[in-house]
Amino acid sequence: MNAIEIKNLTVDYDRVKVIDDVSFSVEQNDFLGIIGPNGAGKTTLFACMLGMLRNYRGQISFFGNDIRKSRKYLNEIGYVPQKPVFEKNFPVTVREVVRMGMKKPNEKRIDDVLKQVWIHELDHRIIGELSGGQQQRVFIAKALADNPKILILDEPVTGIDLQSTEIFYSILTELNKNQNITVILSSHDLDAVNRLANKVACLNKTLFFHGVSDEFFKNDQLLKQYSEASMQQHMHHRDEH
Amino acid sequence: MQKAIISGIAIALLCSVVGLFLVLRRYSLFGDAVAHSSFGGIAAGLLVGVYPLWTAYLVSLASALIITKIRQKFDISGEAAVAVLLSSGIAVGLILISLSGGFTTDIFSFLFGSILLVSTENTILILSLTGSILIVILLLYRNLIYSTFNEEQAKVSGIPVEKINYLIVFIAGITVVTSIQLVGILLISALFVIPNVTAIMYRRGFKQTILISISFAVFSVVTGIILSYVFDITPSGAIVLLLITIFAATLGIKSTGLIAKLTA
């Protein structure tokens, strides 16, 4: 059974199509990289998958269950947003943040997930005092706390230094390979997606490509089309501003 | 005196806990707005001959819900909504008071607090409300802290964030009117804001911050009541000045870098 099945997904904002008839599936234990230029619909796609946006056409299923019919599937998902917004002085420790992700708090499990993301020694520090890279590792730990089968990450390394980014990617690989967690990562970093993901979905409102990573990254024609689309979107955004 | 101290401790506890959620949600002036709007309720109660605290509860709860609705429905900032409500409550209150024959000692006791005169019935009411609200907060602790920390992630985790937002303003509305007897309408936000802003400066986790805030609030309230009794001064002023002294002392300690060294 597929972990995720998306059929004919279409989303409109003010009669403008943001996602247009997108269909693809994710198998269990896949590491899917979702790439696409700014405004391609990646965040909207995640909003639909996470049940935050319900005004869409088509169908999204997790482990064969239509997500419109039950929110139970959310128990199977850990989500790491782009850059979580929180008050810098919010008086909450790393351990307390991870505990928030658990329906039934379990201190041993908190220790385990903090060790998994190599941040155990910081468990009593206030989250706002950590670097961006360390904060994102805390949010992975929080996402993992309730034993999800799928981890969804929306451009999680934006604004994070190179060394922290590499640590972050090593953790994702470990979770996917050794803990059998299905990972869905949206990113602008094609090199990282090429190294990490076994499957790629290239989105630009419609689904531009979906398949094995090598097929995409070894196909010069597809890469050229992708960079042209990215450039067009970049110019479009620049003109708008 | 005994009733005043028992009621004062309960109110200090309640305001610290509820106030921390308000401060972290950037709702610091919410207490002020609801208290000022309850002034209209108090004036209405006095005018029609109903016990003023009951009408104050009604009006403050309605105001709390209106602020939340305005913030959600219209593109108006929380600050602006609070300012509108604050002035409306005072304006309505002033008109009703002038209709009922002008300012009386009753009005002054609501404006500046009158904890030394608290009755046994009111002490029981304060203790029951404090107990009930703290139980609700304990039961919904994860939902409250998570939706305050990050609404988006809380929603993804299946927490009913909108309902929690309404619950917080509902609880805050009840807390404000309950606390009016201690410090009065004019100084109410001090109890919500100052102990929490001070406690946050110690850079501790959530539970420890609540405990620090409660300690400061309870110490200030008890000492303030005793000082006011001994020196025959108004308790509300003494309590708030003690809170401000602790706040200033914490600022001083923080500027020496001692807090940072202790938490490193």
XYZ file of N, CA, C and O in Angstrom, chain A residues 50 52 71 74 79 81 84-87 89-93 96-97 99-103 125-127 129 139 142 146, chain B residues 20 23-24 26 141-142 145-146 148-153 155-159 200 203-209 263-264:
232
model
N -1.528 18.369 5.044
C -1.559 18.436 6.508
C -2.942 18.809 7.051
O -3.112 19.042 8.248
N -4.574 21.538 6.613
C -4.759 22.948 6.950
C -5.536 23.675 5.871
O -6.098 24.742 6.110
N -9.279 12.690 10.564
C -8.020 13.380 10.861
C -7.045 12.457 11.608
O -5.993 12.893 12.033
N -3.266 12.215 10.848
C -2.281 13.194 11.321
C -1.348 12.575 12.362
O -0.226 13.027 12.533
N 5.733 16.912 11.138
C 5.878 18.036 10.197
C 6.921 19.028 10.717
O 6.879 19.430 11.890
N 8.176 22.734 9.749
C 7.929 23.865 8.847
C 9.217 24.582 8.448
O 10.287 24.288 8.990
N 9.888 27.922 11.916
C 8.788 28.110 12.860
C 8.834 29.494 13.497
O 9.900 29.955 13.903
N 7.671 30.138 13.518
C 7.610 31.478 14.102
C 7.244 31.340 15.570
O 6.232 30.736 15.910
N 8.097 31.859 16.438
C 7.748 31.891 17.861
C 8.476 33.066 18.500
O 9.480 33.553 17.985
N 7.931 33.504 19.614
C 8.509 34.620 20.362
C 9.918 34.236 20.824
O 10.093 33.176 21.432
N 11.802 35.231 23.147
C 11.972 35.082 24.597
C 11.004 34.075 25.211
O 10.837 34.043 26.431
N 10.335 33.313 24.374
C 9.344 32.352 24.894
C 10.041 31.426 25.902
O 11.013 30.745 25.561
N 9.570 31.398 27.155
C 10.288 30.635 28.170
C 9.980 29.135 28.091
O 9.209 28.608 28.882
N 10.603 28.496 27.128
C 10.329 27.067 26.983
C 11.642 26.358 26.640
O 12.416 26.844 25.816
N 11.920 25.250 27.330
C 13.178 24.541 27.082
C 13.018 23.602 25.883
O 11.906 23.287 25.458
N 10.835 20.791 26.734
C 9.404 21.145 26.756
C 8.843 21.257 25.336
O 7.681 20.902 25.093
N 9.672 21.746 24.400
C 9.197 21.843 23.005
C 8.918 20.447 22.464
O 7.879 20.199 21.842
N 8.236 17.816 24.166
C 7.082 17.269 24.896
C 5.767 17.742 24.282
O 4.767 17.024 24.299
N 5.777 18.984 23.734
C 4.553 19.497 23.095
C 4.092 18.590 21.957
O 2.913 18.504 21.660
N 5.060 17.924 21.299
C 4.710 17.072 20.158
C 4.119 15.733 20.552
O 3.781 14.928 19.698
N 4.020 15.478 21.851
C 3.555 14.154 22.296
C 2.172 14.218 22.924
O 1.943 15.036 23.814
N 1.299 13.322 22.484
C -0.037 13.290 23.096
C 0.061 12.747 24.519
O -0.627 13.204 25.414
N 18.183 23.898 27.655
C 18.378 25.274 27.185
C 17.058 25.841 26.660
O 16.173 25.116 26.195
N 16.924 27.160 26.728
C 15.740 27.827 26.171
C 15.855 27.824 24.646
O 16.916 28.148 24.113
N 14.764 27.465 23.964
C 14.828 27.272 22.502
C 15.310 28.527 21.773
O 16.085 28.448 20.817
N 17.486 30.562 22.497
C 18.927 30.825 22.633
C 19.752 29.982 21.666
O 20.953 30.181 21.550
N 13.013 20.850 16.232
C 11.690 20.661 15.621
C 11.570 19.296 14.943
O 10.480 18.744 14.864
N 10.794 17.067 17.819
C 9.381 17.218 18.203
C 8.487 16.440 17.226
O 7.551 15.754 17.626
N 6.162 11.428 18.512
C 5.015 10.512 18.573
C 5.136 9.362 17.565
O 4.118 8.828 17.111
N 0.574 34.878 32.052
C 1.717 34.407 31.253
C 1.267 34.076 29.827
O 1.949 34.424 28.853
N 0.630 37.481 28.063
C 1.876 38.189 27.716
C 2.547 37.521 26.517
O 2.967 38.188 25.577
N 2.615 36.192 26.523
C 3.295 35.495 25.437
C 2.515 35.557 24.130
O 3.082 35.386 23.061
N 1.210 38.286 23.164
C 1.238 39.737 22.903
C -0.137 40.360 23.167
O -0.654 41.151 22.384
N -3.281 21.860 29.619
C -1.954 22.486 29.635
C -1.247 22.386 28.283
O -0.766 23.376 27.735
N -1.193 21.177 27.709
C -0.460 21.002 26.444
C -1.081 21.850 25.330
O -0.384 22.519 24.581
N -0.251 25.659 25.984
C 1.146 26.056 25.757
C 1.500 25.908 24.266
O 2.146 26.781 23.683
N 1.018 24.830 23.645
C 1.362 24.571 22.234
C 0.752 25.653 21.335
O 1.431 26.203 20.461
N -0.069 28.605 22.147
C 0.558 29.895 22.433
C 1.935 29.953 21.781
O 2.341 30.984 21.242
N 2.645 28.827 21.781
C 3.997 28.769 21.226
C 3.976 28.933 19.702
O 4.707 29.735 19.141
N 3.145 28.149 19.020
C 3.100 28.229 17.559
C 1.752 27.702 17.072
O 1.522 26.496 17.057
N 0.888 28.652 16.673
C -0.484 28.272 16.286
C -0.496 27.299 15.120
O -1.260 26.342 15.108
N 0.365 27.562 14.116
C 0.332 26.758 12.898
C 0.651 25.295 13.209
O -0.055 24.383 12.795
N 1.742 25.102 13.977
C 2.127 23.725 14.302
C 1.100 23.058 15.205
O 0.863 21.858 15.093
N -2.072 23.567 15.119
C -3.189 23.147 14.247
C -2.854 21.844 13.548
O -3.681 20.931 13.469
N -1.608 21.756 13.018
C -1.199 20.534 12.319
C -1.258 19.332 13.264
O -1.592 18.223 12.851
N -0.976 19.566 14.541
C -1.017 18.465 15.509
C -2.438 18.155 15.975
O -2.633 17.372 16.908
N -3.416 18.804 15.346
C -4.814 18.485 15.647
C -5.378 19.213 16.854
O -6.430 18.830 17.374
N -4.677 20.253 17.326
C -5.199 21.003 18.485
C -6.235 22.023 17.988
O -5.980 22.748 17.028
N 10.067 36.056 33.045
C 10.621 35.662 31.743
C 12.104 36.044 31.651
O 12.896 35.332 31.034
N 14.960 33.537 32.206
C 15.269 32.576 31.151
C 15.206 31.116 31.637
O 16.181 30.368 31.567
N 14.068 30.747 32.136
C 13.820 29.371 32.580
C 12.752 28.741 31.702
O 12.137 29.420 30.899
N 12.505 27.459 31.898
C 11.456 26.778 31.151
C 10.077 27.274 31.570
O 9.952 28.113 32.486
N 9.026 26.753 30.919
C 7.679 27.275 31.118
C 7.196 27.087 32.556
O 6.719 28.037 33.193
N 7.347 25.866 33.072
C 6.834 25.592 34.422
C 7.591 26.416 35.456
O 6.996 26.966 36.381
N 8.902 26.497 35.293
C 9.698 27.277 36.262
C 9.348 28.760 36.166
O 9.307 29.458 37.185
N 9.082 29.237 34.948
C 8.708 30.648 34.780
C 7.389 30.925 35.497
O 7.242 31.948 36.173
N 22.335 30.674 33.734
C 21.576 29.803 32.829
C 22.453 29.168 31.762
O 22.011 28.291 31.046
N 23.736 29.635 31.637
C 24.613 29.105 30.569
C 24.984 27.651 30.836
O 25.014 27.202 31.959
